[in-house]
Short mmCIF file of C-alpha atoms in Angstrom, two decimals:
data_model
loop_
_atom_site.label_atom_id
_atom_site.label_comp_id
_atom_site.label_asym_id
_atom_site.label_seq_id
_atom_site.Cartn_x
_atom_site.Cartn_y
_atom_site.Cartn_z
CA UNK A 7 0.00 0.00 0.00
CA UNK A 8 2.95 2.28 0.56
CA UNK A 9 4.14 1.60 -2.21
CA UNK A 10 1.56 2.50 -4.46
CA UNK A 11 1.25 5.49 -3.09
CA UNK A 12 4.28 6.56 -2.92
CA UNK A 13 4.18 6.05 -6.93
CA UNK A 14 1.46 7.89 -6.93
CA UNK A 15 2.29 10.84 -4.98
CA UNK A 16 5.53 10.79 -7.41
CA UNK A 17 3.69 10.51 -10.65
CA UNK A 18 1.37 13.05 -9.72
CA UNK A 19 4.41 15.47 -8.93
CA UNK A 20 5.91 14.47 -12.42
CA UNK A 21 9.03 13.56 -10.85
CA UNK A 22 11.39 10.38 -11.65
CA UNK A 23 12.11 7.97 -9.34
CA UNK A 24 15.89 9.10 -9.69
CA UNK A 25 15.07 12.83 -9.05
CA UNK A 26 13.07 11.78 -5.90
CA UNK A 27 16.04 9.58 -5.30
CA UNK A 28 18.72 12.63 -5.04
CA UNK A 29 16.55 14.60 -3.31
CA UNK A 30 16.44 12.14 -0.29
CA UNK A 31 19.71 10.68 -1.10
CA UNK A 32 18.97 7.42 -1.89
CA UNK A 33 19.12 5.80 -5.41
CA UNK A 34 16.77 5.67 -8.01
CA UNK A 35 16.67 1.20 -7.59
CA UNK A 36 16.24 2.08 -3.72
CA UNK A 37 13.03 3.79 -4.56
CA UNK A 38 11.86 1.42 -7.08
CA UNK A 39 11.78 -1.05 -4.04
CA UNK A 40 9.65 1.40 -2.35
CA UNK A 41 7.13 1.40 -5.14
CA UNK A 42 6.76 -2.30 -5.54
CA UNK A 43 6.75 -2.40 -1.81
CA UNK A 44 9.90 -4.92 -2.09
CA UNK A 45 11.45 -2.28 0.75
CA UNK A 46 10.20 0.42 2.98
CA UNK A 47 11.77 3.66 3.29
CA UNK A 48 13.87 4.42 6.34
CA UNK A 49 11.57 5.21 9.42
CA UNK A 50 13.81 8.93 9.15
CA UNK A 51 12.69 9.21 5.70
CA UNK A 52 8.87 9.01 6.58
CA UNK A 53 7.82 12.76 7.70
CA UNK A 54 10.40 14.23 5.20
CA UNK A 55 8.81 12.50 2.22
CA UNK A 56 5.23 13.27 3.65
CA UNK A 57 6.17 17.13 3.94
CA UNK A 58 7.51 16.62 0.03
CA UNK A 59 4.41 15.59 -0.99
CA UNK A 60 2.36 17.63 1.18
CA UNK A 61 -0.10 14.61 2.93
CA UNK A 62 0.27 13.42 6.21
CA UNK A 63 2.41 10.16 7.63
CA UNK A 64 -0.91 8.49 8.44
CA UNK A 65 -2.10 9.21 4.84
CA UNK A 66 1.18 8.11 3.11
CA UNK A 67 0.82 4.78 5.49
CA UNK A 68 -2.74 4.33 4.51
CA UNK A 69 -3.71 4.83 8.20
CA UNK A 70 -6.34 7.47 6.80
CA UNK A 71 -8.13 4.81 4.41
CA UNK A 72 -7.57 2.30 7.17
CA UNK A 73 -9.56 4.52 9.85
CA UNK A 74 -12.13 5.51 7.02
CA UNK A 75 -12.92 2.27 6.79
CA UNK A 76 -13.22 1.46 10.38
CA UNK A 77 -15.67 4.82 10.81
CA UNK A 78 -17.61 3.51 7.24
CA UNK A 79 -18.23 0.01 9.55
CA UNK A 80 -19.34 1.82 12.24
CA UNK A 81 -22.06 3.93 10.16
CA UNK A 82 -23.21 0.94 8.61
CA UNK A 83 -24.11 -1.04 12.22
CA UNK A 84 -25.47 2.38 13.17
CA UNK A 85 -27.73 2.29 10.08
CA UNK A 86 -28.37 -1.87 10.69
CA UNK A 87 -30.12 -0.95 13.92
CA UNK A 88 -32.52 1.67 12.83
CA UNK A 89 -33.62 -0.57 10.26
CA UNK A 90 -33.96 -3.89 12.63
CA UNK A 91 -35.99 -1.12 15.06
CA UNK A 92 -38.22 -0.21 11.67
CA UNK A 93 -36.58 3.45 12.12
CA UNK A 94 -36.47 4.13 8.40
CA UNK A 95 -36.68 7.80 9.01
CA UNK A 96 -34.08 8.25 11.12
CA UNK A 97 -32.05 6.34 9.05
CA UNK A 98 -32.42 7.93 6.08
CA UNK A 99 -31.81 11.59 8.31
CA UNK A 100 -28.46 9.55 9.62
CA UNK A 101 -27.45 8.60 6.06
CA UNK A 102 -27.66 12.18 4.68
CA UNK A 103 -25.58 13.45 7.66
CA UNK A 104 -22.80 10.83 7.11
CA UNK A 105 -22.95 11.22 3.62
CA UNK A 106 -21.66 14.94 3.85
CA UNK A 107 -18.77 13.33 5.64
CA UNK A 108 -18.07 10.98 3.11
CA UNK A 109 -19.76 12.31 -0.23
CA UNK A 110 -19.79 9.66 -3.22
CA UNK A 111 -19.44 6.83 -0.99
CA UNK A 112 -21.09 4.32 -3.10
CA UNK A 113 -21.61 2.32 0.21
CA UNK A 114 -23.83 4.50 1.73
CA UNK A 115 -25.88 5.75 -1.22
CA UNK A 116 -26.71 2.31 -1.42
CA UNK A 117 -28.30 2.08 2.04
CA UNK A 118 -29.72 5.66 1.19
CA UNK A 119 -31.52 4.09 -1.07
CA UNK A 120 -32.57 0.67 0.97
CA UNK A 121 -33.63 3.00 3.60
CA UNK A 122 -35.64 5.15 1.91
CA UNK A 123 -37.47 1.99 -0.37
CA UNK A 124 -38.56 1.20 2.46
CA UNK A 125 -40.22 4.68 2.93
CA UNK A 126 -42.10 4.34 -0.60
CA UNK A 127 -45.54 5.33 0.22
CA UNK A 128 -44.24 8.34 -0.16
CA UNK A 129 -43.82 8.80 -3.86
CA UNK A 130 -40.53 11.42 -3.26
CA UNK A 131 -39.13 8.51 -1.52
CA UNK A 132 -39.82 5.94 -4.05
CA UNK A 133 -38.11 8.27 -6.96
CA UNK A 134 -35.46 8.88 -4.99
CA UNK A 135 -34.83 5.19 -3.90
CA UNK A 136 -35.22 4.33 -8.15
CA UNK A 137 -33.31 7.26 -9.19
CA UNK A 138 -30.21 6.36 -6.92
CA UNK A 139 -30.51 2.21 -7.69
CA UNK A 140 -30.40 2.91 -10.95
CA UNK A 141 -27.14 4.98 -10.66
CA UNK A 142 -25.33 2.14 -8.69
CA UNK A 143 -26.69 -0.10 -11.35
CA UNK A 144 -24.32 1.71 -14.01
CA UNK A 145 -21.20 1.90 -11.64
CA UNK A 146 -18.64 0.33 -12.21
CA UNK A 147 -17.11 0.46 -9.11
CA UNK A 148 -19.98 -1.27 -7.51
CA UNK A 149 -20.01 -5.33 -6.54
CA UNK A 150 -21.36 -7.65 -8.35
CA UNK A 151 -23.02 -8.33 -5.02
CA UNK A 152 -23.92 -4.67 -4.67
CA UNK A 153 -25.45 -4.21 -7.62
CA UNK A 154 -27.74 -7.53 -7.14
CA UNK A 155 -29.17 -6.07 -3.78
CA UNK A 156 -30.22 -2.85 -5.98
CA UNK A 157 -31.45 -4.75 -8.95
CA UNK A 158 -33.41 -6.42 -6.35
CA UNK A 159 -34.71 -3.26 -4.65
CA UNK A 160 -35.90 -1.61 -7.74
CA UNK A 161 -37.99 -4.94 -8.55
CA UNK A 162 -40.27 -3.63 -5.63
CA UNK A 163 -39.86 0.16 -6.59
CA UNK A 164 -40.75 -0.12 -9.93
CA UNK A 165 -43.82 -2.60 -9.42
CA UNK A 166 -45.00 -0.02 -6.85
CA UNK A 167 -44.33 2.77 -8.81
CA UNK A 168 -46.64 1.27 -11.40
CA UNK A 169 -43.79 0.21 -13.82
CA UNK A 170 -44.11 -3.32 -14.69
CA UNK A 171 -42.62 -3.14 -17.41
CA UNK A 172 -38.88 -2.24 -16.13
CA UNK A 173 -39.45 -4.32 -13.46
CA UNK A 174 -39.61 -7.51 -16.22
CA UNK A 175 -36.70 -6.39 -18.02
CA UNK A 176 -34.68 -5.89 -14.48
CA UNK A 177 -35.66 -9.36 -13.63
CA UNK A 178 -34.72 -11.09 -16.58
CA UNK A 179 -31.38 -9.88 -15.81
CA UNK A 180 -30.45 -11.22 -12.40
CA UNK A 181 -29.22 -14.67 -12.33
CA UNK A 182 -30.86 -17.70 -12.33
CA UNK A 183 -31.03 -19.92 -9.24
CA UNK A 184 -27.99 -22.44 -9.60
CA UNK A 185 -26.08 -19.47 -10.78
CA UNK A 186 -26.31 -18.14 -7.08
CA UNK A 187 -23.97 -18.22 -4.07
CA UNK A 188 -25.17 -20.60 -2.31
CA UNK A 189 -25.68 -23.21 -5.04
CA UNK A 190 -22.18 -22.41 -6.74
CA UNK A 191 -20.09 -22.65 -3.45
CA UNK A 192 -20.16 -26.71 -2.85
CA UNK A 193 -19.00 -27.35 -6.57
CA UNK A 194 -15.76 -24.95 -5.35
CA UNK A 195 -15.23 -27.91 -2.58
CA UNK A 196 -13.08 -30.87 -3.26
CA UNK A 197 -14.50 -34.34 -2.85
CA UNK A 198 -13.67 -34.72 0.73
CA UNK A 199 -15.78 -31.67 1.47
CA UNK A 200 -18.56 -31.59 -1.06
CA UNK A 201 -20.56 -33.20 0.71
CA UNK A 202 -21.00 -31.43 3.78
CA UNK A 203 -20.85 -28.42 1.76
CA UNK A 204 -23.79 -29.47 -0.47
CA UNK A 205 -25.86 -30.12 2.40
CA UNK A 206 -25.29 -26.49 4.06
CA UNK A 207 -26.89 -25.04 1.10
CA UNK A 208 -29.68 -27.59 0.67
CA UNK A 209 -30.17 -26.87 4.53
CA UNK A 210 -30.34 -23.01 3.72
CA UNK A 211 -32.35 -23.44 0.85
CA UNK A 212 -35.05 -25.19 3.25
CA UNK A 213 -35.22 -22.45 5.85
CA UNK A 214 -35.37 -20.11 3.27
CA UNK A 215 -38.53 -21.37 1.10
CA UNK A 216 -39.58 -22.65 4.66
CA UNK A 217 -39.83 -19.17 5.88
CA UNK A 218 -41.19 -17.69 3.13
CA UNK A 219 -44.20 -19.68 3.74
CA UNK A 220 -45.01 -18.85 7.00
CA UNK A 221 -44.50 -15.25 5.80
CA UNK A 222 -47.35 -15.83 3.15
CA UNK A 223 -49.66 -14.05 4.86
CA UNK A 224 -47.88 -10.96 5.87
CA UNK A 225 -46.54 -10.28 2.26
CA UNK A 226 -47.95 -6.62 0.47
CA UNK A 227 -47.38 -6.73 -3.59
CA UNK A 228 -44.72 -4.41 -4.09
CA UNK A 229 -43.58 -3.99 -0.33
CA UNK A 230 -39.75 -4.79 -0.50
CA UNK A 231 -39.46 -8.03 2.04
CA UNK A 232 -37.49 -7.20 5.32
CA UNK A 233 -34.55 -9.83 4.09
CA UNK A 234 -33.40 -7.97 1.25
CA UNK A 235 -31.97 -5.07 3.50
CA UNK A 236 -31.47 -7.08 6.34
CA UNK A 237 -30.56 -10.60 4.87
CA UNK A 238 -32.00 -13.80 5.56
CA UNK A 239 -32.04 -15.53 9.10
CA UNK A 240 -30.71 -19.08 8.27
CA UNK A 241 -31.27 -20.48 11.48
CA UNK A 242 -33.94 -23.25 11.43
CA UNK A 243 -36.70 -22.40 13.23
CA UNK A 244 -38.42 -25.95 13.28
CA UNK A 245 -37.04 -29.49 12.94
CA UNK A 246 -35.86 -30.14 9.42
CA UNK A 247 -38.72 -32.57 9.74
CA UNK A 248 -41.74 -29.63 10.51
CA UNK A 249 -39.73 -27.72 8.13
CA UNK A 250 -40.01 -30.33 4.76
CA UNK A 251 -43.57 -31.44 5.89
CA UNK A 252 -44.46 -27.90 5.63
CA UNK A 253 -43.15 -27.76 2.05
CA UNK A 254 -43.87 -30.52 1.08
CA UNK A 255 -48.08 -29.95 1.53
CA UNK A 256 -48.06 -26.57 0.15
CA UNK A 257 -46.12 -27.60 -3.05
CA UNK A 258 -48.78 -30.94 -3.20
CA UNK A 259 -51.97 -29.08 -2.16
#
């Protein structure tokens, strides 16, 4: 990480890496090291270089990024609990605040807009929920992951906007079932574990269909279910016997 900054600090000066190499006496293969992080500068060299290129030690050490992070986490439980207490307001109010903080964190703009789909009575709400899920639907710098949580928020949003039509196109392009997770991770087991592996997501699979069944009804067309924003609870909540009994007389009935 040093490295790469360092290199980029440098580049953006326009400097070679023998010119920063006289002026901190050192040679120009001594500061290639640095850049491919083969070697780290002398401890000495540390504030001198960050005063050269005008950042701090903690930001040259990636100890800014590194705290970032650790605040971004701590946000993101923040916002976790107003939505487990069905506080949607005062998450969304939180968001904004944090968001002037960070501004462009795609992180954030993505619970923005889980927070306030759940707020979409309220037809400001709803277009602002769409019109942010469809921006983090054309960045690239989004996760795959990221982007399927969206997609799957703007299903509801766009059924209870009155926009059935988007929401078949949208759903056409998430991916079919054996091309998620959960059925994709046992085949990355070897034999000795495939197995157990395959039976974890059967198991999942179970709880998942099983709940979604009991939640029958509860369910509103177009409401976006709790589990999309707050994931599914995988722990079974009957035997595995209650459980495929269950399933097994609503798919026969």
């Amino acid at each position: 990480m040093l490295g790469e900054k360092l290199k980029a600090l440098r580049m953006e000066k326009g400097i070679t890496q023998e010119q920063l190499g006289e002026i901190f006496g050192v040679s120009a293969q001594a500061v290639s090291r640095w850049e491919k992080d083969a070697a780290d500068p002398d401890i000495s060299l540390l504030p001198g270089l960050a005063i050269y290129f005008d950042v701090t030690v903690d930001a040259l050490l990636g100890m800014d990024e590194i705290k970032k992070q650790e605040s971004i986490n701590q946000i993101h439980g923040e916002i976790n609990r107003f939505m487990v207490n069905g506080e949607f307001e005062a998450a969304v109010a939180f968001i904004r605040e944090k968001l002037k903080i960070y501004p462009g964190d795609w992180g954030l703009m993505m619970s923005l807009g889980e927070s306030l789909a759940r707020l979409s009575d309220d037809p400001a709400c709803r277009a602002e929920a769409i019109r942010i899920g469809e921006e983090i639907l054309q960045n690239g710098k989004v996760s795959m992951k990221g982007k399927g949580t969206t997609a799957a928020n703007l299903l509801f949003l766009y059924v209870r906007d009155g926009n059935r039509e988007k929401s078949a196109w949208l759903i056409k392009s998430l991916p079919h079932i054996w091309e998620s997770r959960e059925m994709l991770a046992p085949e990355m087991e070897d034999e000795k574990e495939y197995e157990a592996a395959l039976r974890q997501s059967m198991e999942k699979a179970i709880v998942f269909f099983y709940r979604r069944l009991k939640a029958m009804d509860t369910r509103k067309p177009g409401k976006t279910p709790e589990y999309i924003q707050l994931g599914v609870d995988f722990r079974p909540p009957e035997s595995m016997e209650i459980m495929l009994k269950r399933i097994s007389d609503f798919l026969i009935s």
